Amino acid sequence: MPAVTLQGLDAVALQNRIDSKYVLSRAQLDDILPAIISGYKVLDINGYRSFTYENNYFDTDDYQFYYDHHNGYVNRMKVRSRKYLETGNAFFEIKKKEKVERTNKIRESVPDVLDKLDESRQQIVQAMSRKDVSGLKVLLTNSFNRVTFVNHDQTERVTLDFNIHFTDGQKEESLGGVYILELKRSRAGGMSAISATLKKKGVREQGFSKYIYGMMALKDVRKNNFLPLLKNVNNLK
């Protein structure tokens, strides 16, 4: 496939966009590969086209961030440190969902992936929360591979995640054969060739958070509100 550089990808800002996420089996992925191959370029950085991500997710001892998501609170947070293995870049990130369609993100470059938070970063997180979130620590580690595409009209970005693995230091879970596809497209760009193919095949959008799924897989947590997701993933596995 033709390549797009990181600078070319950054040019596809898509500030006014529609985000769609799908959880796919290999067979469902095969159905849309012709559309991807014919209509998109693939991100290439120094010869790499598949990139390995490692995430450390932070939460409180009573899983405050997880339960805020489970209970459907609009004001909820996700705190993680992420490393891109091929480039060596690492970041500390806070994502706070403030409204249905608005997420505030803080991103700080760090020398390596963080496995604990110092007092200053802990205070930054606390200042963004109305609840007590002291004592944040890594509860979940996640790794996966990602390929990123952009369409020729530069109205859509696509990420494809696979080889998804979770561990909490005691237990492990792998999502072999499950692929997470996310579309970010301009509201003025019309229907995506990918989403049109998926619709034709009867594949519906499915929200999927790696942190949430990993917590359900490895921790003793309430999961009533996520049962449809679990059923779908288990069927694909």
PDB file of C-alpha atoms in Angstrom:
ATOM      1  CA  MET A   1       0.000   0.000   0.000  1.00  0.00           C
ATOM      2  CA  PRO A   2       1.153   3.612  -0.502  1.00  0.00           C
ATOM      3  CA  ALA A   3       2.577   5.248   2.600  1.00  0.00           C
ATOM      4  CA  VAL A   4       1.710   8.392   4.535  1.00  0.00           C
ATOM      5  CA  THR A   5       4.210  10.055   6.860  1.00  0.00           C
ATOM      6  CA  LEU A   6       3.503  11.100  10.423  1.00  0.00           C
ATOM      7  CA  GLN A   7       3.469  14.727   9.269  1.00  0.00           C
ATOM      8  CA  GLY A   8       0.951  13.817   6.577  1.00  0.00           C
ATOM      9  CA  LEU A   9      -1.198  12.060   9.146  1.00  0.00           C
ATOM     10  CA  ASP A  10      -1.078  15.043  11.508  1.00  0.00           C
ATOM     11  CA  ALA A  11      -2.408  17.188   8.669  1.00  0.00           C
ATOM     12  CA  VAL A  12      -5.684  15.237   8.866  1.00  0.00           C
ATOM     13  CA  ALA A  13      -6.850  17.149  11.944  1.00  0.00           C
ATOM     14  CA  LEU A  14     -10.575  16.272  11.707  1.00  0.00           C
ATOM     15  CA  GLN A  15     -11.621  18.663  14.479  1.00  0.00           C
ATOM     16  CA  ASN A  16     -15.297  18.311  13.529  1.00  0.00           C
ATOM     17  CA  ARG A  17     -15.555  14.561  13.226  1.00  0.00           C
ATOM     18  CA  ILE A  18     -17.545  11.414  13.765  1.00  0.00           C
ATOM     19  CA  ASP A  19     -15.893   8.574  15.707  1.00  0.00           C
ATOM     20  CA  SER A  20     -17.021   4.988  15.191  1.00  0.00           C
ATOM     21  CA  LYS A  21     -15.582   1.832  16.730  1.00  0.00           C
ATOM     22  CA  TYR A  22     -16.065  -1.807  15.751  1.00  0.00           C
ATOM     23  CA  VAL A  23     -15.025  -5.093  17.359  1.00  0.00           C
ATOM     24  CA  LEU A  24     -14.277  -7.563  14.555  1.00  0.00           C
ATOM     25  CA  SER A  25     -13.403 -11.181  13.953  1.00  0.00           C
ATOM     26  CA  ARG A  26     -10.748 -12.081  11.385  1.00  0.00           C
ATOM     27  CA  ALA A  27     -13.470 -13.024   8.887  1.00  0.00           C
ATOM     28  CA  GLN A  28     -15.169  -9.633   9.323  1.00  0.00           C
ATOM     29  CA  LEU A  29     -11.808  -7.892   8.900  1.00  0.00           C
ATOM     30  CA  ASP A  30     -11.242  -9.817   5.674  1.00  0.00           C
ATOM     31  CA  ASP A  31     -14.527  -8.435   4.350  1.00  0.00           C
ATOM     32  CA  ILE A  32     -13.278  -4.842   4.526  1.00  0.00           C
ATOM     33  CA  LEU A  33      -9.639  -5.361   3.514  1.00  0.00           C
ATOM     34  CA  PRO A  34     -10.377  -4.707  -0.194  1.00  0.00           C
ATOM     35  CA  ALA A  35     -11.838  -1.296   0.715  1.00  0.00           C
ATOM     36  CA  ILE A  36      -8.799  -0.479   2.861  1.00  0.00           C
ATOM     37  CA  ILE A  37      -6.289  -1.585   0.237  1.00  0.00           C
ATOM     38  CA  SER A  38      -7.916   0.363  -2.586  1.00  0.00           C
ATOM     39  CA  GLY A  39      -8.881   3.552  -0.740  1.00  0.00           C
ATOM     40  CA  TYR A  40      -6.238   4.259   1.902  1.00  0.00           C
ATOM     41  CA  LYS A  41      -2.595   4.948   2.623  1.00  0.00           C
ATOM     42  CA  VAL A  42      -0.794   3.375   5.581  1.00  0.00           C
ATOM     43  CA  LEU A  43       1.276   5.212   8.187  1.00  0.00           C
ATOM     44  CA  ASP A  44       4.999   4.494   7.731  1.00  0.00           C
ATOM     45  CA  ILE A  45       7.632   5.689  10.206  1.00  0.00           C
ATOM     46  CA  ASN A  46      11.232   4.701   9.410  1.00  0.00           C
ATOM     47  CA  GLY A  47      10.028   1.590   7.593  1.00  0.00           C
ATOM     48  CA  TYR A  48       7.651   0.475  10.348  1.00  0.00           C
ATOM     49  CA  ARG A  49       3.977   0.058   9.481  1.00  0.00           C
ATOM     50  CA  SER A  50       2.845  -1.896  12.539  1.00  0.00           C
ATOM     51  CA  PHE A  51       3.550  -0.301  15.904  1.00  0.00           C
ATOM     52  CA  THR A  52       3.657  -1.838  19.373  1.00  0.00           C
ATOM     53  CA  TYR A  53       1.968   0.059  22.214  1.00  0.00           C
ATOM     54  CA  GLU A  54       2.455  -0.580  25.925  1.00  0.00           C
ATOM     55  CA  ASN A  55       0.065   1.008  28.456  1.00  0.00           C
ATOM     56  CA  ASN A  56       0.113   1.250  32.240  1.00  0.00           C
ATOM     57  CA  TYR A  57      -3.341   2.188  33.555  1.00  0.00           C
ATOM     58  CA  PHE A  58      -3.700   3.888  36.934  1.00  0.00           C
ATOM     59  CA  ASP A  59      -6.699   3.722  39.239  1.00  0.00           C
ATOM     60  CA  THR A  60      -7.587   3.824  42.930  1.00  0.00           C
ATOM     61  CA  ASP A  61      -7.760   0.787  45.194  1.00  0.00           C
ATOM     62  CA  ASP A  62     -11.554   0.829  44.912  1.00  0.00           C
ATOM     63  CA  TYR A  63     -11.471   1.156  41.077  1.00  0.00           C
ATOM     64  CA  GLN A  64     -12.949   4.657  40.992  1.00  0.00           C
ATOM     65  CA  PHE A  65     -12.240   5.285  37.302  1.00  0.00           C
ATOM     66  CA  TYR A  66     -13.617   1.907  36.277  1.00  0.00           C
ATOM     67  CA  TYR A  67     -16.866   2.321  38.189  1.00  0.00           C
ATOM     68  CA  ASP A  68     -17.387   5.876  36.932  1.00  0.00           C
ATOM     69  CA  HIS A  69     -17.366   4.403  33.436  1.00  0.00           C
ATOM     70  CA  HIS A  70     -19.495   1.394  34.421  1.00  0.00           C
ATOM     71  CA  ASN A  71     -22.105   3.644  36.047  1.00  0.00           C
ATOM     72  CA  GLY A  72     -22.292   5.897  32.998  1.00  0.00           C
ATOM     73  CA  TYR A  73     -21.014   9.094  34.602  1.00  0.00           C
ATOM     74  CA  VAL A  74     -20.358  11.801  32.016  1.00  0.00           C
ATOM     75  CA  ASN A  75     -17.514  13.272  34.090  1.00  0.00           C
ATOM     76  CA  ARG A  76     -15.095  10.381  34.106  1.00  0.00           C
ATOM     77  CA  MET A  77     -11.353   9.947  33.723  1.00  0.00           C
ATOM     78  CA  LYS A  78      -8.708   7.622  32.391  1.00  0.00           C
ATOM     79  CA  VAL A  79      -5.091   7.916  33.546  1.00  0.00           C
ATOM     80  CA  ARG A  80      -2.317   6.029  31.793  1.00  0.00           C
ATOM     81  CA  SER A  81       1.295   6.044  30.695  1.00  0.00           C
ATOM     82  CA  ARG A  82       1.978   4.855  27.165  1.00  0.00           C
ATOM     83  CA  LYS A  83       5.122   3.835  25.295  1.00  0.00           C
ATOM     84  CA  TYR A  84       5.616   3.348  21.567  1.00  0.00           C
ATOM     85  CA  LEU A  85       8.231   0.627  21.354  1.00  0.00           C
ATOM     86  CA  GLU A  86       9.442   1.198  17.792  1.00  0.00           C
ATOM     87  CA  THR A  87      10.122   4.912  18.289  1.00  0.00           C
ATOM     88  CA  GLY A  88      10.909   4.837  22.016  1.00  0.00           C
ATOM     89  CA  ASN A  89       8.549   7.740  22.750  1.00  0.00           C
ATOM     90  CA  ALA A  90       6.650   7.631  26.049  1.00  0.00           C
ATOM     91  CA  PHE A  91       3.884   9.803  27.525  1.00  0.00           C
ATOM     92  CA  PHE A  92       1.804  10.376  30.634  1.00  0.00           C
ATOM     93  CA  GLU A  93      -1.819  10.997  29.700  1.00  0.00           C
ATOM     94  CA  ILE A  94      -5.018  12.088  31.430  1.00  0.00           C
ATOM     95  CA  LYS A  95      -8.273  11.855  29.497  1.00  0.00           C
ATOM     96  CA  LYS A  96     -11.324  13.422  31.103  1.00  0.00           C
ATOM     97  CA  LYS A  97     -14.724  13.103  29.500  1.00  0.00           C
ATOM     98  CA  GLU A  98     -16.595  16.292  30.362  1.00  0.00           C
ATOM     99  CA  LYS A  99     -19.586  16.152  28.055  1.00  0.00           C
ATOM    100  CA  VAL A 100     -21.130  13.545  25.792  1.00  0.00           C
ATOM    101  CA  GLU A 101     -19.033  14.701  22.830  1.00  0.00           C
ATOM    102  CA  ARG A 102     -16.126  16.431  24.573  1.00  0.00           C
ATOM    103  CA  THR A 103     -12.962  14.895  26.018  1.00  0.00           C
ATOM    104  CA  ASN A 104     -10.195  16.970  27.594  1.00  0.00           C
ATOM    105  CA  LYS A 105      -6.759  15.376  27.197  1.00  0.00           C
ATOM    106  CA  ILE A 106      -3.492  16.249  28.922  1.00  0.00           C
ATOM    107  CA  ARG A 107      -0.364  14.663  27.462  1.00  0.00           C
ATOM    108  CA  GLU A 108       3.161  14.963  28.866  1.00  0.00           C
ATOM    109  CA  SER A 109       6.280  13.502  27.261  1.00  0.00           C
ATOM    110  CA  VAL A 110       8.270  11.361  29.732  1.00  0.00           C
ATOM    111  CA  PRO A 111      11.617   9.511  29.422  1.00  0.00           C
ATOM    112  CA  ASP A 112       9.999   6.072  29.803  1.00  0.00           C
ATOM    113  CA  VAL A 113       6.635   4.543  30.606  1.00  0.00           C
ATOM    114  CA  LEU A 114       5.668   5.369  34.207  1.00  0.00           C
ATOM    115  CA  ASP A 115       4.932   2.651  36.759  1.00  0.00           C
ATOM    116  CA  LYS A 116       4.130   5.107  39.560  1.00  0.00           C
ATOM    117  CA  LEU A 117       3.065   8.738  39.883  1.00  0.00           C
ATOM    118  CA  ASP A 118       5.046  11.358  41.734  1.00  0.00           C
ATOM    119  CA  GLU A 119       3.297  13.888  43.948  1.00  0.00           C
ATOM    120  CA  SER A 120       3.046  16.579  41.262  1.00  0.00           C
ATOM    121  CA  ARG A 121       1.320  14.300  38.736  1.00  0.00           C
ATOM    122  CA  GLN A 122      -0.940  12.919  41.457  1.00  0.00           C
ATOM    123  CA  GLN A 123      -1.984  16.480  42.284  1.00  0.00           C
ATOM    124  CA  ILE A 124      -2.704  17.251  38.607  1.00  0.00           C
ATOM    125  CA  VAL A 125      -5.074  14.276  38.461  1.00  0.00           C
ATOM    126  CA  GLN A 126      -6.721  15.240  41.750  1.00  0.00           C
ATOM    127  CA  ALA A 127      -7.287  18.807  40.548  1.00  0.00           C
ATOM    128  CA  MET A 128      -9.307  17.423  37.625  1.00  0.00           C
ATOM    129  CA  SER A 129     -11.541  15.244  39.801  1.00  0.00           C
ATOM    130  CA  ARG A 130     -14.324  16.107  42.238  1.00  0.00           C
ATOM    131  CA  LYS A 131     -13.686  12.837  44.084  1.00  0.00           C
ATOM    132  CA  ASP A 132     -10.784  11.629  46.176  1.00  0.00           C
ATOM    133  CA  VAL A 133      -8.415   9.847  43.787  1.00  0.00           C
ATOM    134  CA  SER A 134      -5.364   9.732  46.043  1.00  0.00           C
ATOM    135  CA  GLY A 135      -3.003   6.778  45.996  1.00  0.00           C
ATOM    136  CA  LEU A 136      -3.232   6.067  42.261  1.00  0.00           C
ATOM    137  CA  LYS A 137      -1.266   3.019  41.178  1.00  0.00           C
ATOM    138  CA  VAL A 138      -0.919   0.741  38.170  1.00  0.00           C
ATOM    139  CA  LEU A 139      -3.731  -1.814  38.209  1.00  0.00           C
ATOM    140  CA  LEU A 140      -3.481  -3.020  34.629  1.00  0.00           C
ATOM    141  CA  THR A 141      -0.848  -3.310  31.893  1.00  0.00           C
ATOM    142  CA  ASN A 142      -1.880  -3.639  28.279  1.00  0.00           C
ATOM    143  CA  SER A 143      -0.003  -4.169  25.009  1.00  0.00           C
ATOM    144  CA  PHE A 144      -1.168  -4.327  21.401  1.00  0.00           C
ATOM    145  CA  ASN A 145      -0.155  -3.686  17.809  1.00  0.00           C
ATOM    146  CA  ARG A 146      -1.646  -0.889  15.709  1.00  0.00           C
ATOM    147  CA  VAL A 147      -1.732  -0.065  12.010  1.00  0.00           C
ATOM    148  CA  THR A 148      -3.008   3.388  11.005  1.00  0.00           C
ATOM    149  CA  PHE A 149      -4.561   4.355   7.682  1.00  0.00           C
ATOM    150  CA  VAL A 150      -5.727   7.605   6.062  1.00  0.00           C
ATOM    151  CA  ASN A 151      -7.972   7.786   3.015  1.00  0.00           C
ATOM    152  CA  HIS A 152      -6.811   9.464  -0.191  1.00  0.00           C
ATOM    153  CA  ASP A 153      -9.195  12.420   0.311  1.00  0.00           C
ATOM    154  CA  GLN A 154      -7.760  12.975   3.818  1.00  0.00           C
ATOM    155  CA  THR A 155     -11.239  13.009   5.344  1.00  0.00           C
ATOM    156  CA  GLU A 156     -10.789   9.866   7.440  1.00  0.00           C
ATOM    157  CA  ARG A 157      -8.284   8.172   9.726  1.00  0.00           C
ATOM    158  CA  VAL A 158      -8.524   4.509  10.650  1.00  0.00           C
ATOM    159  CA  THR A 159      -6.728   2.555  13.361  1.00  0.00           C
ATOM    160  CA  LEU A 160      -6.636  -1.230  13.519  1.00  0.00           C
ATOM    161  CA  ASP A 161      -5.560  -2.822  16.827  1.00  0.00           C
ATOM    162  CA  PHE A 162      -4.693  -6.506  17.282  1.00  0.00           C
ATOM    163  CA  ASN A 163      -2.574  -8.895  19.384  1.00  0.00           C
ATOM    164  CA  ILE A 164      -4.286  -7.312  22.397  1.00  0.00           C
ATOM    165  CA  HIS A 165      -2.930  -8.558  25.737  1.00  0.00           C
ATOM    166  CA  PHE A 166      -3.631  -7.679  29.386  1.00  0.00           C
ATOM    167  CA  THR A 167      -1.941  -8.492  32.684  1.00  0.00           C
ATOM    168  CA  ASP A 168      -2.263  -7.296  36.275  1.00  0.00           C
ATOM    169  CA  GLY A 169       0.945  -9.003  37.385  1.00  0.00           C
ATOM    170  CA  GLN A 170      -0.890 -12.143  38.499  1.00  0.00           C
ATOM    171  CA  LYS A 171      -3.331 -13.019  35.723  1.00  0.00           C
ATOM    172  CA  GLU A 172      -3.249 -12.592  31.964  1.00  0.00           C
ATOM    173  CA  GLU A 173      -5.796 -12.353  29.164  1.00  0.00           C
ATOM    174  CA  SER A 174      -5.241 -12.244  25.385  1.00  0.00           C
ATOM    175  CA  LEU A 175      -7.754 -11.345  22.703  1.00  0.00           C
ATOM    176  CA  GLY A 176      -6.443 -13.568  19.957  1.00  0.00           C
ATOM    177  CA  GLY A 177      -8.478 -13.283  16.770  1.00  0.00           C
ATOM    178  CA  VAL A 178     -10.237 -10.073  17.896  1.00  0.00           C
ATOM    179  CA  TYR A 179      -9.575  -6.778  16.086  1.00  0.00           C
ATOM    180  CA  ILE A 180     -10.559  -3.264  17.180  1.00  0.00           C
ATOM    181  CA  LEU A 181     -11.223  -0.885  14.298  1.00  0.00           C
ATOM    182  CA  GLU A 182     -11.801   2.822  14.923  1.00  0.00           C
ATOM    183  CA  LEU A 183     -12.886   5.338  12.276  1.00  0.00           C
ATOM    184  CA  LYS A 184     -12.395   9.082  12.728  1.00  0.00           C
ATOM    185  CA  ARG A 185     -13.990  10.855   9.792  1.00  0.00           C
ATOM    186  CA  SER A 186     -15.071  14.333   8.830  1.00  0.00           C
ATOM    187  CA  ARG A 187     -18.737  15.088   9.316  1.00  0.00           C
ATOM    188  CA  ALA A 188     -18.723  16.498   5.780  1.00  0.00           C
ATOM    189  CA  GLY A 189     -16.961  13.468   4.294  1.00  0.00           C
ATOM    190  CA  GLY A 190     -20.004  11.305   3.596  1.00  0.00           C
ATOM    191  CA  MET A 191     -20.249   7.627   4.490  1.00  0.00           C
ATOM    192  CA  SER A 192     -16.973   5.772   4.855  1.00  0.00           C
ATOM    193  CA  ALA A 193     -16.297   2.930   2.429  1.00  0.00           C
ATOM    194  CA  ILE A 194     -15.397   0.812   5.451  1.00  0.00           C
ATOM    195  CA  SER A 195     -18.522   1.595   7.465  1.00  0.00           C
ATOM    196  CA  ALA A 196     -20.680   1.038   4.367  1.00  0.00           C
ATOM    197  CA  THR A 197     -19.177  -2.435   3.926  1.00  0.00           C
ATOM    198  CA  LEU A 198     -19.619  -3.275   7.604  1.00  0.00           C
ATOM    199  CA  LYS A 199     -23.234  -2.112   7.505  1.00  0.00           C
ATOM    200  CA  LYS A 200     -23.861  -4.298   4.472  1.00  0.00           C
ATOM    201  CA  LYS A 201     -22.382  -7.250   6.375  1.00  0.00           C
ATOM    202  CA  GLY A 202     -24.574  -6.557   9.404  1.00  0.00           C
ATOM    203  CA  VAL A 203     -21.702  -5.460  11.688  1.00  0.00           C
ATOM    204  CA  ARG A 204     -22.787  -2.757  14.155  1.00  0.00           C
ATOM    205  CA  GLU A 205     -20.736  -0.193  16.013  1.00  0.00           C
ATOM    206  CA  GLN A 206     -19.490  -1.389  19.394  1.00  0.00           C
ATOM    207  CA  GLY A 207     -17.855   0.773  22.023  1.00  0.00           C
ATOM    208  CA  PHE A 208     -14.667  -0.797  23.383  1.00  0.00           C
ATOM    209  CA  SER A 209     -12.248   0.476  26.014  1.00  0.00           C
ATOM    210  CA  LYS A 210      -9.118  -1.607  26.526  1.00  0.00           C
ATOM    211  CA  TYR A 211      -8.894  -0.499  30.139  1.00  0.00           C
ATOM    212  CA  ILE A 212     -12.489  -1.419  30.861  1.00  0.00           C
ATOM    213  CA  TYR A 213     -12.256  -4.803  29.158  1.00  0.00           C
ATOM    214  CA  GLY A 214      -8.971  -5.638  30.883  1.00  0.00           C
ATOM    215  CA  MET A 215     -10.409  -4.781  34.284  1.00  0.00           C
ATOM    216  CA  MET A 216     -13.442  -7.000  33.646  1.00  0.00           C
ATOM    217  CA  ALA A 217     -11.225  -9.844  32.479  1.00  0.00           C
ATOM    218  CA  LEU A 218      -8.749  -9.763  35.364  1.00  0.00           C
ATOM    219  CA  LYS A 219     -10.478  -8.156  38.365  1.00  0.00           C
ATOM    220  CA  ASP A 220     -13.472  -9.028  40.508  1.00  0.00           C
ATOM    221  CA  VAL A 221     -15.637  -6.081  39.452  1.00  0.00           C
ATOM    222  CA  ARG A 222     -19.302  -5.461  38.682  1.00  0.00           C
ATOM    223  CA  LYS A 223     -19.875  -5.698  34.956  1.00  0.00           C
ATOM    224  CA  ASN A 224     -23.662  -5.694  34.501  1.00  0.00           C
ATOM    225  CA  ASN A 225     -23.658  -2.674  32.212  1.00  0.00           C
ATOM    226  CA  PHE A 226     -20.993  -4.201  29.972  1.00  0.00           C
ATOM    227  CA  LEU A 227     -22.543  -7.641  29.457  1.00  0.00           C
ATOM    228  CA  PRO A 228     -23.445  -7.011  25.777  1.00  0.00           C
ATOM    229  CA  LEU A 229     -19.790  -6.151  25.081  1.00  0.00           C
ATOM    230  CA  LEU A 230     -18.554  -9.246  26.900  1.00  0.00           C
ATOM    231  CA  LYS A 231     -20.999 -11.451  24.997  1.00  0.00           C
ATOM    232  CA  ASN A 232     -19.902 -10.035  21.663  1.00  0.00           C
ATOM    233  CA  VAL A 233     -16.174 -10.395  22.400  1.00  0.00           C
ATOM    234  CA  ASN A 234     -16.615 -13.940  23.724  1.00  0.00           C
ATOM    235  CA  ASN A 235     -18.506 -14.892  20.560  1.00  0.00           C
ATOM    236  CA  LEU A 236     -15.700 -13.500  18.403  1.00  0.00           C
ATOM    237  CA  LYS A 237     -13.050 -15.291  20.458  1.00  0.00           C
TER     238      LYS A 237
END
